[in-house]
Tab-separated table of C-alpha atoms in Angstrom:
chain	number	residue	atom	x	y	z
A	1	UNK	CA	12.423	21.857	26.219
A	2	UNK	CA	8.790	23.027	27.300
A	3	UNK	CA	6.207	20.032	28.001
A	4	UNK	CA	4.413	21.829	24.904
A	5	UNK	CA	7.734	21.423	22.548
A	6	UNK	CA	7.693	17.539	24.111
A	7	UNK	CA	4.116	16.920	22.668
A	8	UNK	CA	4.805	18.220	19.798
A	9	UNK	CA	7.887	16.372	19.848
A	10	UNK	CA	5.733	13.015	20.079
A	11	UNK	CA	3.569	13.246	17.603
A	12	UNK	CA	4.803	12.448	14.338
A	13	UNK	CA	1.353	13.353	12.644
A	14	UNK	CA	1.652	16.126	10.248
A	15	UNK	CA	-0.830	18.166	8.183
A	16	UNK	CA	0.055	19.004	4.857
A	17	UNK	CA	-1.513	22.738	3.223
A	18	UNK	CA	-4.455	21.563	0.235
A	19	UNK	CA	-4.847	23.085	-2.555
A	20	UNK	CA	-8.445	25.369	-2.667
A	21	UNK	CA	-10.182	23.848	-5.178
A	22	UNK	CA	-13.471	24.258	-6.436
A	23	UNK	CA	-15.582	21.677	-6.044
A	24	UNK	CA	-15.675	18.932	-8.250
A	25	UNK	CA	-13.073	19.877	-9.714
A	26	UNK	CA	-10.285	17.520	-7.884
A	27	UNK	CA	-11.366	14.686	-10.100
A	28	UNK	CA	-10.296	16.633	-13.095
A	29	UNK	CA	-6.851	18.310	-11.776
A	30	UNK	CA	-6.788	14.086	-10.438
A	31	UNK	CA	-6.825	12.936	-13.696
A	32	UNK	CA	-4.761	15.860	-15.598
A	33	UNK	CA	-2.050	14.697	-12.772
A	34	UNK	CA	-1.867	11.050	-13.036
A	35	UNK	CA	-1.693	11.274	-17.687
A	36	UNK	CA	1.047	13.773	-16.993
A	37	UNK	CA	2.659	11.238	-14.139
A	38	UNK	CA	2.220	8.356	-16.329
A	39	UNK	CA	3.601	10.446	-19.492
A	40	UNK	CA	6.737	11.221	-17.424
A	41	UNK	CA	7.030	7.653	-16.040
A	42	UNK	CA	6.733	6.117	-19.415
A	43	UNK	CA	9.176	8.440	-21.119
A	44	UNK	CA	11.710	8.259	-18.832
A	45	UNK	CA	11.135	4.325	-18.530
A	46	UNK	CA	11.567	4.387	-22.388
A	47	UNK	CA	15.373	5.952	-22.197
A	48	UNK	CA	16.364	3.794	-19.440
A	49	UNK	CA	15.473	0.791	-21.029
A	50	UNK	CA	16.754	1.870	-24.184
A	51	UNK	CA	20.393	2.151	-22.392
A	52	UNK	CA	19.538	-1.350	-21.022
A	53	UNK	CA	18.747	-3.149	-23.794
A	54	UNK	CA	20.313	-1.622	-27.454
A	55	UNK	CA	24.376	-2.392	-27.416
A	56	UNK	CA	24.961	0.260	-29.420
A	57	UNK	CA	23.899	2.733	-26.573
A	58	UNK	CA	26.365	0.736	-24.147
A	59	UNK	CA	28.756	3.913	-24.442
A	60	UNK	CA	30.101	6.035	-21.634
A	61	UNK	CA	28.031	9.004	-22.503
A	62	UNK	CA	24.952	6.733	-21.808
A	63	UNK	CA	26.132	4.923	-18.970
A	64	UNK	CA	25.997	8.244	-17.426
A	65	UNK	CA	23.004	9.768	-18.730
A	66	UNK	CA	21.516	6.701	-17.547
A	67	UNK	CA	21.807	9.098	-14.065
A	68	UNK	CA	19.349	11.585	-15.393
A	69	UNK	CA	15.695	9.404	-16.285
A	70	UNK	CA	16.776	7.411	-12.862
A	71	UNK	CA	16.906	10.547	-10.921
A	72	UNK	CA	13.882	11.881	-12.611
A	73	UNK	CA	11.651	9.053	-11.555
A	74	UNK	CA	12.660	9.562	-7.928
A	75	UNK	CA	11.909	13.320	-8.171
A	76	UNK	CA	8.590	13.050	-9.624
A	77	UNK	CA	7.447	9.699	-7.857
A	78	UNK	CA	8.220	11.172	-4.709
A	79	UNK	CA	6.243	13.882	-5.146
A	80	UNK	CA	3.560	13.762	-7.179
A	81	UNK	CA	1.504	10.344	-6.361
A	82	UNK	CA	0.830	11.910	-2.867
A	83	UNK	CA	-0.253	15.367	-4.062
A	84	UNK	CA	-2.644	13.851	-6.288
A	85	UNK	CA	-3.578	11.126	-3.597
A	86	UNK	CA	-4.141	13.937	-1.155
A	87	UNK	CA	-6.564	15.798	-3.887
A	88	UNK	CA	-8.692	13.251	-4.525
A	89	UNK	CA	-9.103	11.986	-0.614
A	90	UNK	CA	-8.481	15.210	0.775
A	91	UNK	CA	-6.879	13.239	3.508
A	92	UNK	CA	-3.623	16.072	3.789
A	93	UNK	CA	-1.489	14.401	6.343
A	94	UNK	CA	1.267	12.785	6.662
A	95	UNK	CA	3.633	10.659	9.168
A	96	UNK	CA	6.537	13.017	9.992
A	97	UNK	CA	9.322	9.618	9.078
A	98	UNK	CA	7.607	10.034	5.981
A	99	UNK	CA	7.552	13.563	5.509
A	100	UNK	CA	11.180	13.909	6.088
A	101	UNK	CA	12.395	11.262	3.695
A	102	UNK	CA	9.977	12.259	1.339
A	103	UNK	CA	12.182	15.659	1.539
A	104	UNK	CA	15.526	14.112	1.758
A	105	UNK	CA	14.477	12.309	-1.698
A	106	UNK	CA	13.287	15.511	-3.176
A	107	UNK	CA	16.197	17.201	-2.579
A	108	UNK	CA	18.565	14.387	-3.663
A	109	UNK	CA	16.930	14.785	-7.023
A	110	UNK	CA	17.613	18.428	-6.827
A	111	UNK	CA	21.124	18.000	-6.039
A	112	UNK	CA	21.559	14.637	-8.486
A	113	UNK	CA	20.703	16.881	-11.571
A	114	UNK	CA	23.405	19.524	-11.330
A	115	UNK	CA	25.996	16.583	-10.539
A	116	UNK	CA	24.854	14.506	-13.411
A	117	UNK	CA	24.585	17.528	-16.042
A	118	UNK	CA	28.647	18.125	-14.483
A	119	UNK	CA	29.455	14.843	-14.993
A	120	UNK	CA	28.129	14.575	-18.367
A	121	UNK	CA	29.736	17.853	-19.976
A	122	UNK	CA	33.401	16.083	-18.577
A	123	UNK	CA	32.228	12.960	-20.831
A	124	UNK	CA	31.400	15.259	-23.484
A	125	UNK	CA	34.515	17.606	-23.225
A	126	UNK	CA	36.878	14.359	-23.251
A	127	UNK	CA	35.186	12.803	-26.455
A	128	UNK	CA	35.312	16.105	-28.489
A	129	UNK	CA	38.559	17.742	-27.259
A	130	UNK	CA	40.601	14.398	-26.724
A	131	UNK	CA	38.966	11.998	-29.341
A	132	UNK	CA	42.100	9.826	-29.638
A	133	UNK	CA	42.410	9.251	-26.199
A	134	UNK	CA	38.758	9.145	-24.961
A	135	UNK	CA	38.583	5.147	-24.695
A	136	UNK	CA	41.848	5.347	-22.434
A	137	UNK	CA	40.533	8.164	-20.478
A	138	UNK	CA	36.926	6.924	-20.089
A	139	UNK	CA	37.592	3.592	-18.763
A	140	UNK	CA	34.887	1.521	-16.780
A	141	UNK	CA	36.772	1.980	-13.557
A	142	UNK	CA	36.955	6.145	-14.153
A	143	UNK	CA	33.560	5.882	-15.010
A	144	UNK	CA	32.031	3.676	-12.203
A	145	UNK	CA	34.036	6.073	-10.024
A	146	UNK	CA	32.414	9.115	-11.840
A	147	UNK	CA	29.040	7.849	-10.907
A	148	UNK	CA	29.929	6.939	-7.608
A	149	UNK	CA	30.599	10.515	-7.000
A	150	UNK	CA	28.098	11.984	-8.639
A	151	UNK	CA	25.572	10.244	-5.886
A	152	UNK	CA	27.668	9.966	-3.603
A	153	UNK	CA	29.025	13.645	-3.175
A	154	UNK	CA	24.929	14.355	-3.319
A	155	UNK	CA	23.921	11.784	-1.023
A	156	UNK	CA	26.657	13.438	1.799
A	157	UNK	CA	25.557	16.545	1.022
A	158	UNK	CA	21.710	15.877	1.888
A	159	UNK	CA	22.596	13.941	4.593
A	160	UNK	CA	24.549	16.754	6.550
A	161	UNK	CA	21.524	18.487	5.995
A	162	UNK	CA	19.236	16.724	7.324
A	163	UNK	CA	20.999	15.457	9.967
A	164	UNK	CA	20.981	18.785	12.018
A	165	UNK	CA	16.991	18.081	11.662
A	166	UNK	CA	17.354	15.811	14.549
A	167	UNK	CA	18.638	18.708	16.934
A	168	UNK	CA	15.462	20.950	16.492
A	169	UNK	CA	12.889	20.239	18.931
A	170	UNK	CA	9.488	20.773	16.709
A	171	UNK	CA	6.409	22.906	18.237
A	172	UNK	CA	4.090	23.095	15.092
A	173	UNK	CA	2.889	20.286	13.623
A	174	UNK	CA	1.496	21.804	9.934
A	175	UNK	CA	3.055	21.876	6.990
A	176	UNK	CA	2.695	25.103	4.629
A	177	UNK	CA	2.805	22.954	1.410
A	178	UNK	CA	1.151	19.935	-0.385
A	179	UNK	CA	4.351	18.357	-0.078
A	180	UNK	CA	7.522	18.140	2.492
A	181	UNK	CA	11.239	20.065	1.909
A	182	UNK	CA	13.537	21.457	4.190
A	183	UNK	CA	12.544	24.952	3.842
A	184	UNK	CA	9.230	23.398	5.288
A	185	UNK	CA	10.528	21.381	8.154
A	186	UNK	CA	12.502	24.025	9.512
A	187	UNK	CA	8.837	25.995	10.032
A	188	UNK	CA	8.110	23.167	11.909
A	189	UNK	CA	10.025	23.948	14.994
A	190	UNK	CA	10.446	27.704	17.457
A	191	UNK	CA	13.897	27.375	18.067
A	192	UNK	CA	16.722	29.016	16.155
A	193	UNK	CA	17.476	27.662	12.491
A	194	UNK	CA	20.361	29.789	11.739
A	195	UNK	CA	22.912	26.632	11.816
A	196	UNK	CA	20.560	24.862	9.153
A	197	UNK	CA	19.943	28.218	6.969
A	198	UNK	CA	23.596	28.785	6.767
A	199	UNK	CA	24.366	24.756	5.873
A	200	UNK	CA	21.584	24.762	3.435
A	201	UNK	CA	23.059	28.111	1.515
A	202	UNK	CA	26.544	26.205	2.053
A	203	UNK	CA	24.934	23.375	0.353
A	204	UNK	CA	23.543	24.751	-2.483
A	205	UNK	CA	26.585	27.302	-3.269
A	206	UNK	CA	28.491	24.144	-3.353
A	207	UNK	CA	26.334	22.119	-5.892
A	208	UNK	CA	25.851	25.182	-7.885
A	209	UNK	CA	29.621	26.101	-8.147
A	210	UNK	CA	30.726	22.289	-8.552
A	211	UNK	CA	28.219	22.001	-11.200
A	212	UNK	CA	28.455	25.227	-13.162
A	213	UNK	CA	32.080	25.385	-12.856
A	214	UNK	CA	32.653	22.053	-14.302
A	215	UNK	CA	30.283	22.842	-17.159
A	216	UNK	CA	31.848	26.548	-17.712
A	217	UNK	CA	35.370	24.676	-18.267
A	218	UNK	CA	34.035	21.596	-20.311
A	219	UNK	CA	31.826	23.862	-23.085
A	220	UNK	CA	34.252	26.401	-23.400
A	221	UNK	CA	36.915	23.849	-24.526
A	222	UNK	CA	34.362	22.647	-26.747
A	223	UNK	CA	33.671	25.820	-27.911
A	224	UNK	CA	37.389	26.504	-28.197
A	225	UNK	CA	37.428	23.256	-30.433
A	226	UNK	CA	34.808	24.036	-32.486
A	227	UNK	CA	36.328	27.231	-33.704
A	228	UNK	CA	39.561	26.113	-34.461
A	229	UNK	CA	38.400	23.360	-36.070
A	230	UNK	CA	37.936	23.328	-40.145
A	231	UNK	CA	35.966	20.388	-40.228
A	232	UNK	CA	32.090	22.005	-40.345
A	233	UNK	CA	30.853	18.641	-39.620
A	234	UNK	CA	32.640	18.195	-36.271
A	235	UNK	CA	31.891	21.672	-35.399
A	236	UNK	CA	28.162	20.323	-36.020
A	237	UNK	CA	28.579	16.956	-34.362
A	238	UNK	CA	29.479	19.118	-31.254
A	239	UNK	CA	27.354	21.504	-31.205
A	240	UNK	CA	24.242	18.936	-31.544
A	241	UNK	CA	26.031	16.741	-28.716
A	242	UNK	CA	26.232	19.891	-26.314
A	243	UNK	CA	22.552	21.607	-27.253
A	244	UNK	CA	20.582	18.810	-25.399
A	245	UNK	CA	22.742	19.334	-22.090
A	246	UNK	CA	22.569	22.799	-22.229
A	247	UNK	CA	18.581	23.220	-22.979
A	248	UNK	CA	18.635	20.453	-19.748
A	249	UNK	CA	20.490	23.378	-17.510
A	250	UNK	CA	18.528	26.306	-18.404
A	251	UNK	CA	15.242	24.546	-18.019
A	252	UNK	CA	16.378	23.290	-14.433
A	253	UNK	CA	17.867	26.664	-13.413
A	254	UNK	CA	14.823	28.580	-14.314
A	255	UNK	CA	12.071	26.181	-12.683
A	256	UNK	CA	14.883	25.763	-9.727
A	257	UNK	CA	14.339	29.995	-9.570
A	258	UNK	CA	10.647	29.561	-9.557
A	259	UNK	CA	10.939	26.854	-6.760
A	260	UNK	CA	13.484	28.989	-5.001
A	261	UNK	CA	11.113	32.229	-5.316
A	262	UNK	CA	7.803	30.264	-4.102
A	263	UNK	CA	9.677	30.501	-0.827
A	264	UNK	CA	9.975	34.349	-0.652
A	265	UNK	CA	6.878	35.712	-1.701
A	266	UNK	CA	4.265	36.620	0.169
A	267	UNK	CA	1.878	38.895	-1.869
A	268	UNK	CA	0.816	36.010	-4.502
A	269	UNK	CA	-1.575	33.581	-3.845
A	270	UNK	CA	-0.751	30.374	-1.661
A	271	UNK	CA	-1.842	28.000	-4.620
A	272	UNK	CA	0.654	29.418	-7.393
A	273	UNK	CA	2.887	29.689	-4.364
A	274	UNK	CA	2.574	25.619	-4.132
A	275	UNK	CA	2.663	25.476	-8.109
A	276	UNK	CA	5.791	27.383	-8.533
A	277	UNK	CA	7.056	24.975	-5.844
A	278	UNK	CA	6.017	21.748	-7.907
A	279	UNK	CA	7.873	23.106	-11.133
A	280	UNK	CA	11.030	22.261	-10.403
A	281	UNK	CA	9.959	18.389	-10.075
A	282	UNK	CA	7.914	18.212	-12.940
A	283	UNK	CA	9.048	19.921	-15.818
A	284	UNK	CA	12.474	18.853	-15.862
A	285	UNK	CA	11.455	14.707	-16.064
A	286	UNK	CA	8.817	15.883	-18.233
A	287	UNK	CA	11.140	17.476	-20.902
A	288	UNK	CA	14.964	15.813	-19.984
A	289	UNK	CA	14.019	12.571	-22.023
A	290	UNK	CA	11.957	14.609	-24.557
A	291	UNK	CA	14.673	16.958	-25.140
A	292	UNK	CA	17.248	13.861	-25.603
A	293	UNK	CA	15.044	12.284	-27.968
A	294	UNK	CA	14.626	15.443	-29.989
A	295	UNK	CA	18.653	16.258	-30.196
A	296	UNK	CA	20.809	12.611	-29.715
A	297	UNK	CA	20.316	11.179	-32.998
A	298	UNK	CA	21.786	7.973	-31.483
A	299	UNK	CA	19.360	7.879	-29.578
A	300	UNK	CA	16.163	8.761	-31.840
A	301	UNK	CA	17.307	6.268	-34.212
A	302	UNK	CA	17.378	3.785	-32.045
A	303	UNK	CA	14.239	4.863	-30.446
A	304	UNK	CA	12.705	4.554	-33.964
A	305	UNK	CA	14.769	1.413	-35.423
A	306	UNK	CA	12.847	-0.397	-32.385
A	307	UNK	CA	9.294	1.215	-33.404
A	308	UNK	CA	9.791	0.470	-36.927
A	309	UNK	CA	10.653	-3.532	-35.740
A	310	UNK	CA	7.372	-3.636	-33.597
A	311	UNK	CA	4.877	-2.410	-36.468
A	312	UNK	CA	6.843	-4.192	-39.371
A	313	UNK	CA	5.660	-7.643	-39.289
């Protein structure tokens, strides 16, 4: 290691890349930022305590899905509050302990979705394909060991990625986004990153094919059920239980391709760059609990059995 690479090494001050914006505008895109944050925050909060608090939502299917509004609140809380900070100080730096844990977190939440949305289509296949059997397959032991592995197999992931971090000797000491990831780290040092390129691929082929795989299996048995089914109101049951999960997926993978694109292209501007880049964490916390309320009626009723007790004196 050069004595340059061992200042750089040292200093754990980072610059982050601002946004060009006009001026005065920050306070604006400031306070467009912090109604959609508290918007998200609120919505989210809503479901989880929902889940909390109503018995009849104390279900397996919930349990789980009480993953999804929890990992949504770390994805957009760990991003967002310091873009906005950064806009309306135009400060743009931050501690490089900080900048990598606010990049483990982000991609934790990246990770957490696909394993969540996996775990939840297994709930979902049991209860429609096995129906008789679903309270002896879905016990709170299977369960508590479903969402054990749903972090946990994320969490490991994350952490073998990050750990080869600690091998890379670092020579730059700017970031080239308003906010930390791996993909921006690894700019961070001179030395070869071929061992973390290839674990981060390995990574995300592994979430992806987990994920999708389990999902493939557990909607085409529904599928399978609903056709051979007579019954048009189970077919409908299922099909409504499914939609929400599925409109969940697409809007993730599609953001996720925006995110994964901001990365690769060169010949658009650095700002929609650094907005494609923020998609990912803030449209799916903005629409998951949306989307739930619109297509769980268990959950809209309850939702509205609790408004209709607060305004009816």
């Amino acid at each position: 290691m050069t004595m340059d690479n061992k200042s750089f090494w040292l200093i754990s001050d980072l610059t982050l890349d601002p946004f060009l914006i006009p001026a005065g505008g920050k306070y604006a895109i400031f306070l467009f930022g912090v109604t959609v944050y508290v918007f998200i925050v609120v919505c989210n909060l809503i479901l989880l305590l929902l889940i909390i608090l109503k018995k009849n939502l104390h279900k397996p299917m919930y349990f789980i899905l009480f993953s999804l509004p929890l990992n949504d609140l770390i994805g957009i809380s760990t991003m967002l509050p310091k873009v906005l900070s950064d806009i309306v100080t135009e400060t743009n730096r931050v501690q490089y302990p900080l900048c990598v844990l606010q990049a483990f977190l982000l991609h934790m939440y990246g990770g957490g979705i696909l394993f969540i949305l996996a775990a939840m289509s297994f709930d979902r296949y049991v209860a429609i394909c096995m129906p008789l059997r679903y309270n002896s397959v879905m016990t709170p032991r299977v369960l508590i060991c479903i969402i054990a592995v749903v972090w946990g197999l994320d969490f490991a992931l994350i952490v073998l990625l990050f750990s080869l971090q600690t091998r890379l000797p670092r020579c730059r000491s700017a970031i080239m986004n308003v906010f930390c990831d791996n993909p921006s780290l690894l700019k961070l040092t001179c030395e070869s990153t071929t061992v973390n390129n290839i674990i981060g691929l390995f990574n995300t082929a592994i979430m992806q094919a987990v994920s999708l795989s389990i999902q493939a299996f557990s909607y085409a048995k529904i599928l399978l059920a609903c056709l051979l089914t007579s019954r048009p109101e189970a077919k409908m049951k299922a099909v409504n239980t499914c939609v929400a999960q599925l409109v969940i997926l697409i809007i993730f993978e599609i953001v996720g391709m925006f995110t994964i694109l901001s990365h690769r292209f060169r010949n658009i501007s650095s700002d929609l760059q650094k907005i494609m880049g923020m998609l990912i964490f803030v449209i799916p916390p903005l629409l998951n609990p949306i989307v739930y309320g619109l297509y769980t009626s268990e959950i809209r009723n309850t939702l509205l059995t609790v408004l209709r007790t607060k305004v009816t004196p």
